Tab-separated table of C-alpha atoms in Angstrom:
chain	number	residue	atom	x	y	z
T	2	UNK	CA	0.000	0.000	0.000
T	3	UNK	CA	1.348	3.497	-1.095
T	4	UNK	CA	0.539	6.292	2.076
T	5	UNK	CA	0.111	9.442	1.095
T	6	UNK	CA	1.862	10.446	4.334
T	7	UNK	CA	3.920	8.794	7.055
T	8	UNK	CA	4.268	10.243	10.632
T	9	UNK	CA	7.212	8.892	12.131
T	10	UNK	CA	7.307	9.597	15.852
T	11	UNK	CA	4.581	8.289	18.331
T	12	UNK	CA	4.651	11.719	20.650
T	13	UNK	CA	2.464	14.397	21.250
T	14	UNK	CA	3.225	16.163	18.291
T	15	UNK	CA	3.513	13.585	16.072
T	16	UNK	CA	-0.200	12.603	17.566
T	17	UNK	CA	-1.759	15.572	16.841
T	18	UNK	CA	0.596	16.154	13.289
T	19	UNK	CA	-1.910	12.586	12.286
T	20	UNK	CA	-5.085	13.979	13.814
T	21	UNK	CA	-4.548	17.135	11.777
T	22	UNK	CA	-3.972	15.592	8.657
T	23	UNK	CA	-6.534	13.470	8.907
T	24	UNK	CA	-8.881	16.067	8.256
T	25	UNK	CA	-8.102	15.548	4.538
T	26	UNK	CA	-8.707	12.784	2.342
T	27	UNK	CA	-5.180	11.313	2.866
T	28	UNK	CA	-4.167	7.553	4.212
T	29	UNK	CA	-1.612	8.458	6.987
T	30	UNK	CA	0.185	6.049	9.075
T	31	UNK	CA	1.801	6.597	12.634
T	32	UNK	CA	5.310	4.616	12.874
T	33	UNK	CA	6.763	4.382	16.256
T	34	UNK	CA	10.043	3.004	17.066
T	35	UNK	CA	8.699	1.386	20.679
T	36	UNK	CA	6.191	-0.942	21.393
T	37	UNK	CA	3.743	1.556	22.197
T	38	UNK	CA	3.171	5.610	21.534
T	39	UNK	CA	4.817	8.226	24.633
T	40	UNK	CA	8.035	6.242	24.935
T	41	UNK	CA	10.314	9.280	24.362
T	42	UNK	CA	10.838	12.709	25.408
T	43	UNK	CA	6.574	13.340	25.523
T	44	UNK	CA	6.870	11.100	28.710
T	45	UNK	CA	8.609	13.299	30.608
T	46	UNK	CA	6.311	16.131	29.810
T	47	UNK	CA	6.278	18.188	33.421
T	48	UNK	CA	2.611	19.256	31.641
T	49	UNK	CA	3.029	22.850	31.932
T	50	UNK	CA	1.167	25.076	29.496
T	51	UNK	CA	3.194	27.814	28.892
T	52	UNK	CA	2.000	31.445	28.817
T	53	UNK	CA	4.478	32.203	26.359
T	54	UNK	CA	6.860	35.155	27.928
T	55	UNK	CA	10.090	32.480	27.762
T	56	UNK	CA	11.020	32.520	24.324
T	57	UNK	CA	12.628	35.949	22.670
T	58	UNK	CA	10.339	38.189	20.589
T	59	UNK	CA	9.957	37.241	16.702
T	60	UNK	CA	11.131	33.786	17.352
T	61	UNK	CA	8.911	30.636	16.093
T	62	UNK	CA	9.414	29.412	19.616
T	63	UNK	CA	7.404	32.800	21.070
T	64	UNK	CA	4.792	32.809	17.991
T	65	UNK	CA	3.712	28.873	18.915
T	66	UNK	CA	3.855	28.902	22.864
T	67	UNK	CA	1.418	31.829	22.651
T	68	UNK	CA	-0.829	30.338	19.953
T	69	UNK	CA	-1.058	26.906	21.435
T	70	UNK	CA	-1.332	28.510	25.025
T	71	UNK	CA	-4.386	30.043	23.145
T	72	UNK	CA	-5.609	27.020	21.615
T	73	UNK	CA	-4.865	24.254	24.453
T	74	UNK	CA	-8.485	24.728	26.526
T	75	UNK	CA	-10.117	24.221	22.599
T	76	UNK	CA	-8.457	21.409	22.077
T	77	UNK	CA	-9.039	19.795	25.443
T	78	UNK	CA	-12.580	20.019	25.113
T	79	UNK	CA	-12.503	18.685	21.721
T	80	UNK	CA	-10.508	15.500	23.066
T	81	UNK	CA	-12.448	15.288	26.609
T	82	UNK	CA	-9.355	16.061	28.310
T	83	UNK	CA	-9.342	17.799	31.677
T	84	UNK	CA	-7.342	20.863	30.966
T	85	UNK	CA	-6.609	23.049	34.475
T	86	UNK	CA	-6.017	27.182	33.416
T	87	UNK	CA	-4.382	27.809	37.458
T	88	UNK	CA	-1.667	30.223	35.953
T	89	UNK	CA	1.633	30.422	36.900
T	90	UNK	CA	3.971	32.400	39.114
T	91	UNK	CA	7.605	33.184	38.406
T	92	UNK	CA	9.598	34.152	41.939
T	93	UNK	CA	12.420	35.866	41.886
T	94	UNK	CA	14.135	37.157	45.220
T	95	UNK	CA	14.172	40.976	46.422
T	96	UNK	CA	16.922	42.067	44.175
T	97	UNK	CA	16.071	40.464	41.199
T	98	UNK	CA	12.728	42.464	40.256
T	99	UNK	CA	14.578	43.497	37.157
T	100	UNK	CA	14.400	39.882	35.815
T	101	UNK	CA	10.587	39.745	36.557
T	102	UNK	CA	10.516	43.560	34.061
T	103	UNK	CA	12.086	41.657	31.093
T	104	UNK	CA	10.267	38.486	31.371
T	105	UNK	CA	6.898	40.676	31.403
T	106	UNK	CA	8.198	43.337	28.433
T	107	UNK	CA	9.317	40.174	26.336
T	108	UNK	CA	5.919	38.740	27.224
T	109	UNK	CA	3.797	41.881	26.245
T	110	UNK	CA	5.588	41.538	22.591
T	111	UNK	CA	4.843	38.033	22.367
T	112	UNK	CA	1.332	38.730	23.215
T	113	UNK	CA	0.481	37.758	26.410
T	114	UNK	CA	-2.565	39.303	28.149
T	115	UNK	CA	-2.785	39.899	31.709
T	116	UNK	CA	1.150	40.099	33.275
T	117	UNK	CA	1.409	41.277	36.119
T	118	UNK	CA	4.456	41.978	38.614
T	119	UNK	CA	3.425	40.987	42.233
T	120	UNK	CA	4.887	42.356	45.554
T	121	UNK	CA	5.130	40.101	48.562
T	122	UNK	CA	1.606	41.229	50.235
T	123	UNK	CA	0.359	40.202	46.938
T	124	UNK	CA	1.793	37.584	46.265
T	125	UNK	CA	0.875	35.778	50.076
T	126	UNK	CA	-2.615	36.270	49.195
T	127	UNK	CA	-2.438	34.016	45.640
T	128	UNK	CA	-0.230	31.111	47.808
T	129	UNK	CA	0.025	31.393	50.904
T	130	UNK	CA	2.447	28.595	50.951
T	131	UNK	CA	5.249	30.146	48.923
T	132	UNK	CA	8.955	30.126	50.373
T	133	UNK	CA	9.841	33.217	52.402
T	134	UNK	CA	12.529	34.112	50.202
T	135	UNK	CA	10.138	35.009	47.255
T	136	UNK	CA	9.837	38.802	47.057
T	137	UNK	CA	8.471	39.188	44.143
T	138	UNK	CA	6.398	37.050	41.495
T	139	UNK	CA	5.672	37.910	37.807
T	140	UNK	CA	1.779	36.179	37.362
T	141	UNK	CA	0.523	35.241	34.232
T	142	UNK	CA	-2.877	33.877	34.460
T	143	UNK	CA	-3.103	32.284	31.466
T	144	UNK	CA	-0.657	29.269	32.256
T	145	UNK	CA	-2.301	26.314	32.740
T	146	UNK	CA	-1.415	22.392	33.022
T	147	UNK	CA	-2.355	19.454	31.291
T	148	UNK	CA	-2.094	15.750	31.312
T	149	UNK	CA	0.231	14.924	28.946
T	150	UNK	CA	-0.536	11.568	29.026
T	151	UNK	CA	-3.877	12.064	28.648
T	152	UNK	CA	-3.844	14.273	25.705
T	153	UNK	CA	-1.576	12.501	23.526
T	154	UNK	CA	-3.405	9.370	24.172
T	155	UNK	CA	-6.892	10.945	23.058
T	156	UNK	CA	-4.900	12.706	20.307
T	157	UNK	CA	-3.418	9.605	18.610
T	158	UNK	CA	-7.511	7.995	19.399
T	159	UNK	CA	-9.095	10.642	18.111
T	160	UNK	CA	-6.678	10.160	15.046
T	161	UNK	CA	-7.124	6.384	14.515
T	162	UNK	CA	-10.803	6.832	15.012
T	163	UNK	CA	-10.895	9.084	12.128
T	164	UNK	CA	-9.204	6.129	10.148
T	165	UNK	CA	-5.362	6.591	10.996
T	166	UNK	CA	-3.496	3.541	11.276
T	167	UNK	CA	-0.395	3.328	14.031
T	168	UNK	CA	1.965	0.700	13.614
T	169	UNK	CA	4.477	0.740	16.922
T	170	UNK	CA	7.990	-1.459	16.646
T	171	UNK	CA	8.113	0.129	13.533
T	172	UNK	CA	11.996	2.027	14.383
T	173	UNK	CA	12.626	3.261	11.092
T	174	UNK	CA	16.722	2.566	10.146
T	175	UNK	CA	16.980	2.364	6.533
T	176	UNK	CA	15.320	5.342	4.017
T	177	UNK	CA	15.119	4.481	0.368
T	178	UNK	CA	13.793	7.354	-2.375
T	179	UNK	CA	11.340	5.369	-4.937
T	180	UNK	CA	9.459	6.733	-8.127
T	181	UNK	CA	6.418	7.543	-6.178
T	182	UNK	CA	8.219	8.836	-2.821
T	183	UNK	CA	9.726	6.901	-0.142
T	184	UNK	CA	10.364	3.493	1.399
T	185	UNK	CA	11.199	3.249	4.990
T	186	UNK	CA	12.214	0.103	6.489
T	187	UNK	CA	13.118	-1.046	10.121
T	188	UNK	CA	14.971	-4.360	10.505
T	189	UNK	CA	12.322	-5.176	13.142
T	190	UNK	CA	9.995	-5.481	9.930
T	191	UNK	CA	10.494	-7.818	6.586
T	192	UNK	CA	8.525	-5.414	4.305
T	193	UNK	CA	9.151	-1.413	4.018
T	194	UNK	CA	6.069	0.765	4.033
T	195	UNK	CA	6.068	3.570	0.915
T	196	UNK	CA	5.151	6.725	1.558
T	197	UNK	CA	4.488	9.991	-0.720
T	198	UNK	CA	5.469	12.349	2.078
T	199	UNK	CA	7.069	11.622	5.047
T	200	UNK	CA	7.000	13.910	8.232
T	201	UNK	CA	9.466	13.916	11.309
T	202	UNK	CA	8.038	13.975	14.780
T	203	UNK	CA	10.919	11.433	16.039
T	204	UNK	CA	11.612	13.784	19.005
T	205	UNK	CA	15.179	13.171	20.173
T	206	UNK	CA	15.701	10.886	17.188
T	207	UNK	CA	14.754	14.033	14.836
T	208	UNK	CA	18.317	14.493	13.871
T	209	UNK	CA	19.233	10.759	13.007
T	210	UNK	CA	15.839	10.420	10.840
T	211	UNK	CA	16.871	13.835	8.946
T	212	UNK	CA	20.368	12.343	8.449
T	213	UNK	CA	18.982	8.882	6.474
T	214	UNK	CA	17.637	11.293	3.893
């Protein structure tokens, strides 16, 4: 069978890369490497939903933390999964306000609504149970978490439900170019599967995929 499009990478993103293209008329296929999807770095998701004041101004990095801060709640709902917006607090000590400034000015170009620089007072009243030596606390109210097992499971269901097929113990090794696209084979598997397009969510294999081609 030739796929017009093969995700390799069982993760989050590749998970939602296969729901996403599913809403087309295309026969996708999910290979993972493991014997089942969230074996790499998605596992050790800490869950966080960023607000999106990190990453520099103008970066890609800045321009999809804020959109899929924006999104995330959405999405949950869509998938049934129980998506918490608590916000998040960024402490800094009593001489480090400054760092609290530029995290909220690099977070007002990226976007984000609502920063806001709290004294200690402040602070107390939000958690009560924060260490003494907090001073100060930049509050973003739009951070949230999320179970990132949860989501990428319903992801990769919603995907497969919507007729996506997922083959796991499928660790791709060997990349051949063919008249129609690709063949990828894994020396776990006697036959390769051909692909028109293939698209690389291998996480912390990225780079070693990328290098067969």
């Amino acid at each position: 069978m030739l796929y017009d499009v093969a995700v390799v990478g069982g993760g989050v993103i590749g998970a939602f890369c296969a729901r996403e293209l599913k809403k087309y008329e295309l026969n996708v296929i999910v290979l993972e490497g493991s014997e089942d999807i969230l074996a790499g770095a998605s596992r050790a998701n800490s869950g966080i939903v960023h607000a999106g004041f990190d990453a520099p101004a103008g970066t890609c990095k800045a321009k999809f933390n804020f959109w899929g801060n924006q999104r995330m709640q959405t999405v949950c709902a869509e998938l049934g999964v129980k998506y918490a917006p608590v916000g998040s607090l960024v402490l800094a000590g009593a001489q480090e306000r400054q760092t609290l400034e530029e995290l909220m000015a690099r977070g007002k170009k990226n976007g984000v609504p609502n920063l806001e620089i709290l004294d200690r007072s402040d602070l107390m009243r939000l958690e009560p149970n924060v260490s003494l030596e907090a001073a100060w606390a930049l509050w973003a109210p739009t951070g949230g978490i999320v179970c990132p097992y949860g989501l990428t499971i319903a992801a990769m269901g919603n995907a497969m439900d919507n007729g996506v097929e997922l083959r796991c113990g499928f660790f791709v090794d060997r990349v051949e170019p063919c008249s129609n696209g690709w063949a990828l084979y894994s020396s776990a598997s006697g036959s390769p599967v051909h692909t028109k397009v293939v698209v690389n969510c291998a996480g912390f294999g990225a780079e070693r995929l990328a290098n067969l081609f």
